[in-house]
Coordinates of C-alpha atoms in Angstrom, one line a residue:
Chain A
M1 CA 37.5 83.8 51.8
I2 CA 38.4 81.8 48.7
V3 CA 35.0 79.5 48.7
D4 CA 33.2 83.4 48.6
T5 CA 35.0 84.8 45.9
I6 CA 34.3 81.4 43.6
C7 CA 30.7 81.6 44.9
I8 CA 30.4 85.1 43.6
V9 CA 32.1 84.8 40.5
L10 CA 30.4 81.6 39.3
V11 CA 27.1 82.9 40.6
S12 CA 27.6 86.3 38.6
L13 CA 28.1 84.8 35.4
G14 CA 25.0 82.5 36.0
L15 CA 23.3 85.4 36.6
L16 CA 24.5 87.2 33.4
F17 CA 23.3 84.2 31.1
F18 CA 20.1 84.6 33.0
V19 CA 20.1 88.1 31.7
G20 CA 20.9 86.6 27.8
G21 CA 18.0 84.6 28.3
A22 CA 15.5 86.7 29.3
V23 CA 16.1 89.4 26.6
G24 CA 16.7 86.7 24.1
V25 CA 13.1 85.9 25.3
I26 CA 11.8 89.4 24.4
R27 CA 13.5 90.1 21.7
F28 CA 13.5 87.1 19.5
P29 CA 11.3 87.8 16.5
D30 CA 9.3 84.4 16.2
F31 CA 8.4 81.2 18.7
Y32 CA 11.0 79.0 17.6
T33 CA 13.9 81.4 18.0
R34 CA 12.4 82.3 21.7
M35 CA 12.9 78.7 22.6
H36 CA 16.3 78.6 21.6
A37 CA 16.9 81.6 24.2
A38 CA 14.3 80.1 26.3
G39 CA 15.9 76.4 26.3
K40 CA 19.4 77.3 26.2
G41 CA 19.6 80.4 28.4
D42 CA 18.7 78.4 31.6
T43 CA 20.8 75.7 31.7
M44 CA 24.3 76.8 32.1
S45 CA 22.9 79.9 34.0
V46 CA 21.1 77.1 36.2
F47 CA 24.4 75.3 36.2
L48 CA 26.2 78.2 37.3
V49 CA 24.7 79.2 40.2
L50 CA 23.7 76.0 41.8
V51 CA 26.8 75.2 41.4
G52 CA 28.4 78.5 43.2
L53 CA 25.7 77.8 45.9
A54 CA 27.2 74.1 46.1
V55 CA 30.9 75.5 46.7
Y56 CA 29.3 78.0 49.3
Q57 CA 27.9 75.0 51.3
L58 CA 31.0 73.3 51.2
G59 CA 33.2 76.0 52.3
D60 CA 31.9 75.3 55.9
F61 CA 33.0 71.5 55.6
S62 CA 30.8 68.9 57.6
L63 CA 28.9 66.0 56.8
G64 CA 25.7 67.4 56.8
N65 CA 26.6 70.2 54.2
A66 CA 28.4 67.8 52.1
L67 CA 24.8 66.3 51.9
V68 CA 23.0 69.3 51.2
A69 CA 25.7 70.4 48.7
G70 CA 25.4 66.8 46.8
K71 CA 21.3 67.8 46.7
I72 CA 22.0 70.9 45.6
L73 CA 24.2 69.1 42.7
F74 CA 21.2 66.7 42.3
I75 CA 19.0 69.5 41.6
T76 CA 21.7 70.6 39.0
V77 CA 21.7 67.4 37.1
F78 CA 18.1 66.9 37.2
I79 CA 17.5 70.2 35.7
M80 CA 19.8 69.9 32.9
W81 CA 18.8 66.5 32.3
A82 CA 15.0 67.7 32.0
S83 CA 16.1 71.0 30.1
P84 CA 16.2 69.7 26.7
T85 CA 13.2 67.1 26.5
S86 CA 11.1 70.2 27.9
T87 CA 12.7 72.2 25.2
H88 CA 12.0 69.7 22.7
A89 CA 8.5 68.6 23.6
L90 CA 7.6 72.3 23.7
I91 CA 9.1 73.4 20.2
R92 CA 7.4 69.9 19.1
A93 CA 3.7 71.2 20.4
G94 CA 4.5 74.3 18.6
L95 CA 5.2 72.7 15.3
E96 CA 2.3 70.4 15.4
E97 CA 0.1 73.7 16.3
G98 CA 1.3 75.2 13.3
Q99 CA 3.9 78.1 14.2
K100 CA 5.6 79.9 11.1
V101 CA 9.1 79.8 10.8
W102 CA 10.5 83.5 10.6
T103 CA 12.6 84.1 7.5
R104 CA 14.0 87.7 6.6
D105 CA 11.4 88.4 3.7
D106 CA 8.6 88.1 6.7
K107 CA 10.4 91.3 8.2
K108 CA 10.9 93.2 4.8
E109 CA 6.9 92.3 4.3
E110 CA 6.1 93.8 8.0
S111 CA 8.4 97.4 7.1
E112 CA 7.0 97.5 3.6
K113 CA 3.6 97.9 5.1
Chain B
M1 CA 27.9 86.8 52.3
D2 CA 23.8 87.5 53.0
S3 CA 23.7 90.7 51.3
F4 CA 25.1 89.2 48.3
F5 CA 22.7 86.3 48.7
I6 CA 19.7 89.0 48.7
F7 CA 21.3 90.8 45.9
A8 CA 21.6 87.6 43.8
G9 CA 17.8 86.8 44.6
I10 CA 16.4 90.2 44.1
A11 CA 18.5 90.0 40.5
I12 CA 16.9 86.8 39.6
F13 CA 13.2 88.2 40.3
A14 CA 13.9 91.2 38.9
L15 CA 14.7 88.8 35.4
M16 CA 11.1 87.4 36.0
L17 CA 9.5 90.8 35.0
P18 CA 10.6 91.1 31.6
I19 CA 9.6 87.4 31.1
L20 CA 6.2 88.5 32.3
Y21 CA 5.5 90.9 29.2
R22 CA 5.8 87.5 27.2
I23 CA 3.2 86.0 29.1
M24 CA 0.9 89.2 28.9
V25 CA 1.8 89.7 24.9
G26 CA 2.9 86.6 23.8
P27 CA 1.4 86.3 20.6
T28 CA 0.2 82.8 21.2
A29 CA -0.8 80.6 23.9
I30 CA 2.4 78.1 23.5
D31 CA 4.6 81.3 23.5
R32 CA 3.1 81.7 27.1
I33 CA 3.4 78.2 28.0
V34 CA 7.2 78.8 27.0
A35 CA 7.5 82.0 29.1
V36 CA 5.9 80.1 32.4
N37 CA 8.3 77.4 32.1
V38 CA 11.1 79.9 32.0
I39 CA 9.9 81.5 34.8
G40 CA 9.8 77.9 36.6
T41 CA 13.5 77.2 36.3
K42 CA 14.5 80.7 38.1
T43 CA 11.7 79.7 40.6
T44 CA 14.2 76.6 41.3
V45 CA 16.8 78.5 41.6
L46 CA 15.2 81.3 43.9
L47 CA 13.9 79.0 46.2
V48 CA 17.6 77.4 46.7
I49 CA 18.7 81.2 47.3
I50 CA 15.8 81.9 49.8
G51 CA 17.0 78.7 51.5
M52 CA 20.7 80.2 51.9
V53 CA 19.6 83.9 52.9
F54 CA 17.4 82.2 55.7
Q55 CA 20.3 79.5 56.7
R56 CA 18.2 76.7 56.2
V57 CA 19.0 75.3 52.9
E58 CA 18.3 71.3 53.8
M59 CA 14.9 72.5 53.8
F60 CA 14.3 74.5 50.8
V61 CA 16.6 72.5 48.9
D62 CA 13.3 69.8 49.0
F63 CA 11.0 72.2 47.7
A64 CA 13.1 73.5 45.0
L65 CA 13.8 69.8 44.0
T66 CA 9.5 69.6 43.7
Y67 CA 9.3 72.0 42.0
A68 CA 11.5 71.6 39.3
L69 CA 10.0 68.1 38.8
L70 CA 6.3 69.8 38.9
N71 CA 7.1 72.3 36.5
F72 CA 8.8 69.5 34.1
I73 CA 5.6 67.5 34.6
G74 CA 3.2 70.2 33.8
S75 CA 5.1 71.3 30.8
L76 CA 5.6 68.3 29.2
A77 CA 1.3 67.8 29.9
A78 CA 0.9 71.3 28.2
A79 CA 3.0 70.2 25.3
R80 CA 1.2 66.8 25.0
F81 CA -2.1 68.9 25.2
F82 CA -1.1 70.6 22.0
D83 CA 0.2 68.0 20.5
R84 CA -3.3 66.1 20.4
V85 CA -6.0 68.6 20.7
N86 CA -5.4 70.7 17.3
P87 CA -9.0 70.4 15.1
N88 CA -7.0 72.3 11.9
K89 CA -4.1 69.8 12.2
E90 CA -3.8 68.4 8.6
F91 CA -1.9 64.6 8.6
T92 CA 0.5 63.3 6.6
E93 CA -0.1 60.5 4.1
S94 CA 1.9 57.9 6.1
E95 CA 0.2 59.2 9.4
I96 CA -3.6 58.8 8.0
K97 CA -2.0 55.3 6.8
E98 CA -1.0 54.5 10.3
Q99 CA -4.4 55.6 11.8
E100 CA -6.6 53.6 9.5
L101 CA -4.4 50.5 10.0
Chain C
M1 CA 22.2 41.1 38.8
Y2 CA 20.3 44.4 37.0
R3 CA 17.9 44.3 39.6
L4 CA 20.8 44.2 42.3
S5 CA 22.6 47.0 40.5
I6 CA 19.4 49.5 40.5
F7 CA 18.8 48.8 44.1
L8 CA 22.6 49.9 45.1
L9 CA 22.1 52.8 42.6
L10 CA 18.5 53.6 44.3
F11 CA 19.9 53.1 47.8
G12 CA 22.9 55.2 47.1
I13 CA 20.7 58.2 45.9
W14 CA 18.6 58.0 49.1
I15 CA 21.6 58.5 51.2
I16 CA 22.2 61.5 49.1
F17 CA 18.0 62.7 49.6
S18 CA 18.4 61.4 53.6
G19 CA 21.3 63.0 55.3
L20 CA 20.2 60.7 58.5
F21 CA 21.8 57.6 59.3
D22 CA 20.4 56.4 62.2
A23 CA 19.2 52.7 62.2
F24 CA 15.6 53.6 61.7
H25 CA 15.8 55.8 58.8
T26 CA 18.4 53.6 57.2
T27 CA 15.7 50.9 57.3
L28 CA 13.0 53.2 55.9
G29 CA 15.8 53.8 53.0
L30 CA 15.9 50.1 52.2
I31 CA 12.7 49.2 52.5
S32 CA 12.1 52.4 49.8
A33 CA 14.7 51.2 47.4
A34 CA 13.4 47.8 47.5
F35 CA 9.9 48.9 46.9
V36 CA 10.7 51.1 44.0
T37 CA 12.8 47.9 42.4
L38 CA 9.9 46.3 42.7
I39 CA 7.3 48.2 40.9
S40 CA 9.5 49.9 38.5
S41 CA 13.1 48.1 38.0
E42 CA 12.3 47.8 33.9
F43 CA 12.2 51.6 33.5
F44 CA 15.9 51.8 33.9
F45 CA 17.8 49.7 31.3
A46 CA 15.2 49.1 28.9
D47 CA 17.4 46.7 26.5
R48 CA 19.0 44.2 28.8
S49 CA 20.7 42.4 26.1
A50 CA 24.2 43.4 27.2
G51 CA 25.4 42.4 30.3
V52 CA 26.3 44.6 33.8
G53 CA 29.9 44.4 32.8
A54 CA 29.4 46.3 29.5
R55 CA 26.7 48.8 31.1
I56 CA 29.2 49.9 33.4
Q57 CA 32.0 50.5 30.9
Q58 CA 29.8 52.7 29.2
I59 CA 28.9 54.2 32.1
I60 CA 32.8 54.7 32.9
R61 CA 33.4 56.5 29.3
L62 CA 30.5 58.7 29.9
P63 CA 31.9 61.5 32.0
I64 CA 35.0 62.6 29.4
Y65 CA 31.7 63.1 26.7
L66 CA 29.8 65.2 29.6
L67 CA 32.5 67.3 30.2
W68 CA 32.7 67.9 26.7
M69 CA 29.0 68.5 27.1
L70 CA 29.3 70.8 29.5
Y71 CA 32.2 72.9 27.3
Q72 CA 29.1 73.1 24.4
I73 CA 26.6 74.2 26.7
L74 CA 28.7 77.2 27.7
L75 CA 29.3 77.9 23.9
S76 CA 25.7 77.9 23.5
N77 CA 25.1 80.0 26.3
I78 CA 27.6 82.7 24.9
H79 CA 26.1 82.5 21.8
I80 CA 22.4 83.1 22.8
L81 CA 24.1 86.2 24.7
K82 CA 25.9 87.7 22.0
L83 CA 22.9 87.4 19.7
A84 CA 20.2 88.6 22.2
L85 CA 22.6 91.6 23.1
S86 CA 23.7 92.5 19.7
P87 CA 22.2 95.9 18.5
G88 CA 20.3 96.3 15.4
D89 CA 17.5 93.9 14.3
L90 CA 19.3 90.6 14.8
E91 CA 21.3 90.5 11.7
E92 CA 22.9 86.9 12.6
V93 CA 19.2 85.5 12.7
E94 CA 18.3 83.3 9.9
P95 CA 16.3 80.5 10.6
S96 CA 16.0 77.1 9.0
L97 CA 14.5 73.7 9.3
I98 CA 16.9 70.9 8.1
R99 CA 16.8 67.4 8.1
V100 CA 19.7 65.0 9.1
K101 CA 20.3 61.4 8.9
T102 CA 22.1 59.5 11.6
N103 CA 23.9 56.3 11.6
L104 CA 22.9 55.6 15.3
K105 CA 21.4 52.4 15.9
T106 CA 20.5 52.3 19.1
D107 CA 17.2 54.2 21.0
F108 CA 19.6 55.5 23.6
G109 CA 22.2 56.7 21.6
K110 CA 19.8 58.3 19.5
W111 CA 18.1 60.0 22.7
M112 CA 21.7 61.2 23.4
L113 CA 22.2 62.4 20.1
A114 CA 18.9 64.8 20.2
N115 CA 19.9 66.1 23.6
S116 CA 23.5 67.0 22.5
I117 CA 22.3 68.7 19.3
T118 CA 19.5 70.3 21.9
L119 CA 22.6 71.5 23.9
T120 CA 25.1 72.6 21.5
P121 CA 24.9 76.3 20.4
G122 CA 22.2 77.1 17.6
T123 CA 20.2 74.1 17.2
I124 CA 17.2 72.4 18.4
T125 CA 15.9 69.1 17.9
I126 CA 12.1 69.0 16.9
D127 CA 11.1 65.8 16.0
I128 CA 13.0 62.4 15.5
E129 CA 11.6 59.4 13.2
G130 CA 13.5 56.6 12.6
D131 CA 17.0 57.7 12.1
E132 CA 15.9 61.2 10.5
L133 CA 16.2 64.2 12.8
L134 CA 14.6 67.2 11.9
I135 CA 16.4 70.2 13.3
H136 CA 15.7 73.3 13.9
S137 CA 18.4 75.9 13.2
I138 CA 18.9 79.7 14.4
S139 CA 21.7 80.7 12.2
K140 CA 23.6 80.4 8.5
A141 CA 26.5 79.5 10.7
T142 CA 25.3 76.8 13.1
S143 CA 23.3 75.5 9.7
A144 CA 26.9 74.8 8.5
G145 CA 27.8 72.9 11.4
V146 CA 24.8 70.7 11.6
E147 CA 26.6 68.6 9.2
D148 CA 29.8 67.7 11.2
D149 CA 29.6 64.2 12.4
S150 CA 32.2 64.2 15.1
M151 CA 29.5 64.4 17.9
E152 CA 27.8 61.2 16.2
R153 CA 30.9 59.5 16.5
K154 CA 32.0 60.6 19.8
I155 CA 28.4 59.0 21.0
A156 CA 29.0 56.0 19.3
A157 CA 32.1 55.6 20.6
I158 CA 30.8 55.4 23.7
F159 CA 27.6 53.1 23.5
E160 CA 27.9 51.6 20.6
R161 CA 31.5 50.4 20.3
E162 CA 31.4 46.7 18.8
N163 CA 29.3 48.3 16.0
S164 CA 32.0 50.3 14.5
Chain D
M1 CA -5.1 99.7 55.7
S2 CA -4.8 101.7 59.0
A3 CA -5.3 98.7 61.2
V4 CA -2.2 97.1 59.6
S5 CA 0.1 99.0 61.7
D6 CA -1.5 97.3 64.9
F7 CA -0.4 94.0 63.9
P8 CA 2.2 92.0 65.3
D9 CA 5.5 91.8 64.0
W10 CA 6.3 89.0 61.8
G11 CA 7.5 86.3 64.1
D12 CA 6.6 87.9 67.1
P13 CA 7.2 85.7 70.0
N14 CA 4.8 87.9 72.5
S15 CA 2.3 87.8 69.8
P16 CA -1.3 86.6 70.6
A17 CA -1.3 83.8 68.5
N18 CA 1.6 82.7 70.2
S19 CA 1.6 83.2 73.5
Y20 CA -1.8 81.1 73.9
R21 CA -1.2 78.3 76.2
L22 CA -1.8 76.0 74.1
S23 CA 0.4 77.0 71.2
Q24 CA 3.0 77.4 73.7
H25 CA 2.5 73.8 75.2
Y26 CA 2.9 72.5 71.5
V27 CA 6.3 74.9 71.0
T28 CA 7.8 73.4 74.2
E29 CA 6.1 70.1 75.0
T30 CA 6.3 68.5 71.2
I31 CA 9.5 66.8 71.2
H32 CA 9.2 65.6 74.6
E33 CA 5.9 63.9 74.2
T34 CA 6.2 62.9 70.4
S35 CA 10.3 62.5 70.0
V36 CA 9.3 64.3 66.6
P37 CA 11.4 67.5 65.5
N38 CA 9.0 68.9 63.1
M39 CA 6.1 70.6 65.2
V40 CA 3.9 70.8 62.1
T41 CA 3.6 67.2 61.6
A42 CA 3.2 66.6 65.3
V43 CA 0.1 68.8 65.4
L44 CA -1.3 67.4 62.2
A45 CA -1.2 63.8 62.6
D46 CA -1.2 63.4 66.7
Y47 CA -2.8 66.0 68.5
R48 CA -5.2 66.9 65.8
G49 CA -5.5 63.4 64.4
Y50 CA -9.2 63.7 63.9
D51 CA -8.9 66.5 61.7
T52 CA -6.3 64.8 59.7
M53 CA -8.5 61.4 59.1
F54 CA -11.3 63.1 57.9
E55 CA -9.4 65.6 55.6
T56 CA -8.2 62.3 53.9
V57 CA -11.8 61.0 53.8
V58 CA -12.5 64.3 52.0
I59 CA -10.1 63.4 49.8
F60 CA -11.2 60.0 49.2
T61 CA -14.8 61.5 48.9
A62 CA -13.5 63.7 46.1
G63 CA -12.2 61.0 44.3
I64 CA -15.3 59.0 44.3
A65 CA -17.4 61.8 43.5
I66 CA -15.4 62.6 40.5
I67 CA -15.4 59.1 39.3
G68 CA -18.8 58.8 39.9
I69 CA -19.6 62.2 37.8
L70 CA -17.0 61.5 34.7
R71 CA -16.5 57.5 34.7
R72 CA -18.3 56.3 31.6
F73 CA -18.6 52.4 31.2
G74 CA -19.5 50.4 28.1
N75 CA -19.4 51.1 24.4
D76 CA -21.7 53.8 24.5
D77 CA -19.5 56.7 23.4
K78 CA -18.4 55.1 19.9
D79 CA -19.3 58.2 18.3
A80 CA -18.3 61.0 20.2
A81 CA -15.7 63.1 18.6
K82 CA -13.2 59.7 17.6
P83 CA -11.9 61.4 14.1
T84 CA -10.3 64.3 15.7
L85 CA -8.2 62.5 18.2
Y86 CA -5.4 60.3 17.3
T87 CA -3.2 58.4 19.3
K88 CA 0.5 58.5 18.6
K89 CA 3.4 56.2 19.1
P90 CA 5.4 57.8 22.2
D91 CA 7.9 60.3 21.0
L92 CA 11.4 58.8 21.7
I93 CA 13.1 61.6 23.3
I94 CA 10.3 62.2 25.7
D95 CA 9.9 58.7 26.4
T96 CA 13.2 57.7 27.2
T97 CA 13.7 60.7 29.5
C98 CA 10.5 60.1 31.5
R99 CA 11.6 56.3 32.0
L100 CA 14.8 57.2 33.7
M101 CA 13.2 59.7 35.8
I102 CA 10.2 57.8 37.2
P103 CA 12.0 55.4 39.2
I104 CA 13.9 58.4 41.2
I105 CA 10.9 60.1 41.2
Q106 CA 8.9 57.6 43.5
L107 CA 12.5 57.4 45.4
F108 CA 12.1 61.2 46.1
A109 CA 8.3 60.8 47.3
L110 CA 8.9 57.7 49.8
Y111 CA 11.8 60.0 51.1
V112 CA 9.1 63.0 51.7
I113 CA 6.9 60.5 53.2
A114 CA 9.6 59.0 55.2
H115 CA 10.8 62.3 56.7
G116 CA 8.0 64.0 57.5
H117 CA 9.0 63.9 61.0
H118 CA 12.2 66.0 60.3
S119 CA 11.7 68.3 57.6
P120 CA 8.5 69.5 55.7
G121 CA 6.7 66.5 53.9
G122 CA 4.9 64.0 54.9
G123 CA 1.4 62.3 53.5
F124 CA -0.3 64.6 51.2
Q125 CA 3.0 66.2 49.7
G126 CA 4.7 62.8 49.1
G127 CA 1.5 61.1 48.0
V128 CA 1.1 64.1 45.4
I129 CA 4.9 63.5 43.7
F130 CA 3.7 60.0 43.8
G131 CA 0.9 60.4 42.1
A132 CA 3.0 62.6 39.4
S133 CA 5.2 59.4 38.8
F134 CA 2.0 57.8 37.4
I135 CA 0.8 60.7 35.7
L136 CA 4.4 61.5 33.6
L137 CA 3.8 57.7 32.6
A138 CA 0.6 58.5 31.0
V139 CA 1.7 62.1 29.9
S140 CA 5.0 60.3 28.2
R141 CA 3.4 57.1 26.8
D142 CA -0.3 57.3 26.7
L143 CA -3.1 56.4 29.4
Q144 CA -3.3 52.9 28.4
A145 CA 0.1 52.4 29.6
A146 CA 0.0 53.6 32.9
Q147 CA -3.5 51.7 33.2
K148 CA -1.6 48.5 32.4
W149 CA 1.0 49.5 35.3
V150 CA -1.7 50.2 37.9
P151 CA -5.2 49.2 36.7
E152 CA -8.2 51.3 38.0
K153 CA -9.9 48.4 40.2
R154 CA -5.9 48.3 42.1
I155 CA -6.0 52.2 42.5
L156 CA -9.2 52.3 44.3
N157 CA -8.7 49.6 46.6
L158 CA -5.5 51.4 47.5
A159 CA -7.5 54.6 48.2
G160 CA -9.5 52.8 50.3
I161 CA -6.7 50.6 52.2
G162 CA -5.3 54.3 52.7
V163 CA -8.1 55.3 54.8
L164 CA -8.4 52.0 56.6
I165 CA -4.9 52.3 58.0
Y166 CA -5.2 55.4 59.5
A167 CA -8.8 54.3 60.8
G168 CA -6.9 50.9 61.8
F169 CA -4.2 52.7 64.0
G170 CA -7.4 54.6 65.6
L171 CA -8.8 51.3 66.3
G172 CA -5.9 49.8 67.7
S173 CA -5.5 52.2 70.2
L174 CA -9.4 52.0 71.2
L175 CA -9.1 48.4 71.2
L176 CA -6.0 48.6 73.7
G177 CA -8.4 50.8 76.2
Q178 CA -7.3 54.4 75.2
N179 CA -9.1 57.2 73.6
F180 CA -9.5 56.5 69.4
L181 CA -6.0 58.0 67.8
D182 CA -4.4 58.0 71.0
Y183 CA -1.3 56.4 69.6
A184 CA 1.0 56.1 72.9
I185 CA -1.0 52.9 73.9
L186 CA 0.1 51.3 71.0
H187 CA 3.4 50.8 72.6
K188 CA 2.2 47.4 73.8
I189 CA 2.1 45.9 70.5
M190 CA 5.3 48.0 69.3
P191 CA 8.6 47.0 70.3
A192 CA 9.2 50.4 71.3
T193 CA 8.6 53.1 74.2
P194 CA 5.2 55.1 74.5
I195 CA 7.1 57.9 73.3
E196 CA 8.5 56.5 70.5
A197 CA 5.1 54.7 69.5
R198 CA 3.7 58.0 68.7
S199 CA 6.2 58.9 66.3
H200 CA 6.1 55.5 64.8
S201 CA 2.4 55.8 64.3
M202 CA 2.6 59.2 63.2
L203 CA 4.5 57.4 60.2
G204 CA 2.2 54.9 59.8
V205 CA -0.5 57.2 59.6
E206 CA 1.1 59.5 56.9
I207 CA 1.7 56.1 55.0
G208 CA -1.9 55.9 55.1
V209 CA -2.6 59.5 53.8
A210 CA -0.1 58.7 51.1
F211 CA -1.9 56.0 49.6
T212 CA -5.1 57.7 49.6
V213 CA -3.7 61.0 47.9
T214 CA -1.9 58.9 45.4
A215 CA -4.4 56.8 44.0
I216 CA -7.1 59.8 44.2
M217 CA -4.8 61.8 42.0
F218 CA -4.1 59.1 39.6
S219 CA -7.8 58.5 39.2
I220 CA -8.7 61.9 39.2
Y221 CA -6.2 62.8 36.5
S222 CA -7.3 60.0 34.4
N223 CA -10.4 60.6 34.3
L224 CA -10.6 64.1 33.5
A225 CA -7.9 63.4 30.8
S226 CA -9.9 60.4 28.9
N227 CA -13.3 62.1 29.6
G228 CA -14.0 59.2 31.6
S229 CA -13.5 56.5 29.1
M230 CA -10.1 55.7 30.6
K231 CA -9.4 54.5 26.7
E232 CA -7.0 57.4 25.3
G233 CA -6.2 60.7 26.7
L234 CA -3.6 63.0 27.0

């Protein structure tokens, strides 16, 4: 019962952060800021959801379940390890490609047109 | 608990839809690649949740790991592609020197 | 010595993967771990000037830093959530590119610093050339935070203790 | 659309596909006959061994064809768009992450190959993941580094060896007086009962498939990425 509650709380928090990332990807003005939302909005939410699922898996304790929980944690580690790197690679590619950094002035120009 | 997992899966799936907007509209190609990468991360989580619903986590965990891996390699390769194939790129002086050496 | 520890590490990971402990699969695991050690052990621990003992000490010091990092990731996600859901035309967003110098010597320390900067609120490392980092920052408040070098000192305390 | 409602339910045990005698034989007898819990692997590598062997050959042929079309030898491509391409030093962050990741990816690939009997996986999937580890090195450093690690000649030899391993198991059972690819007879030269011999030979066959798929994956990638010159590329 306690395990279920912990799992529900963690997964719901993770979903909340997913919402943050998704809304950020849509709303932010330029490529770099969208990259912020895409790269960071995912790490913590993935961590929370997968840890929640691992806790649920451990609730019914046996060796097999513990190993499956270990594998879920391994996925978590993998994503949190790979995510900053792919963020970095993509944003660097954006810089090389010549994306412009958005500033307040751009916004004013847009509204004047 | 099952219904909660189904709800969570549907919620993650619903969160992919706004990102599809970025894939369709996204001003430049690299925006789209970023969006695909984000959807890939969400899919990894979704696979584990599907495993929970079907009571076969030990199987779906492998899929999720493989998917995360290929997603990572894919985004790196895409980034590398933009890194190199850009005819309009202006090299800095130090880079030109490096190349001439 | 390094090869042996890599082999043990890989075999531990195999056990997490496998979940079957009968003789047949354990033998396969031993063979696989040995094979991977044989063909690609030089990818782990590129710099082998330090002994294994020193490496283990570094690894023992790591978890505290990782926990702190986890807290930072939580903060950065809350930051993104707040920015994304703030009404109006995103008053706080004020992007800028910043160049920062670092004093870290080893490649691994620099890697750690770059990834930590990417994961802390509001900043992403774009490029790293020698000891200079190019950072993209999303708002004025986070641009000010970049100058703070507490993170760098934490990393130096883990990986480059003998230098300081 | 009106015909859709007449389709059998999803997973219905009485649907025509499932009530056919051969399917029922597979479902009920696989575990007794081959001691392999994963039915798909048993059907793929044992009951339909011919199919899978020639699938492997098809992959091999495809790889050879791509090499034949794309590969360019010699220095006749000197003036081919050189100035716009330029090689960079590998990026420190990407390089370090990939360096730490490659051995674990290879271990995972071997796990997928070795556990094809129990969980989904097998030679094709594991081979793709193993090939991906080489591709990751080529992406994170450059093609030269990956070529140094696994030279082109060796990778093609591996592809051939993969097919030969598969065929070797078939020939082995032929030599011992049974049909081609009828593994049960191999228990005479293996320390195992006939049933276990079938399961172990399946593993051997999967390893052969994995060799071929790994080699062909990487060779296709490097040919496509470098325009066939194998010198520089993604």
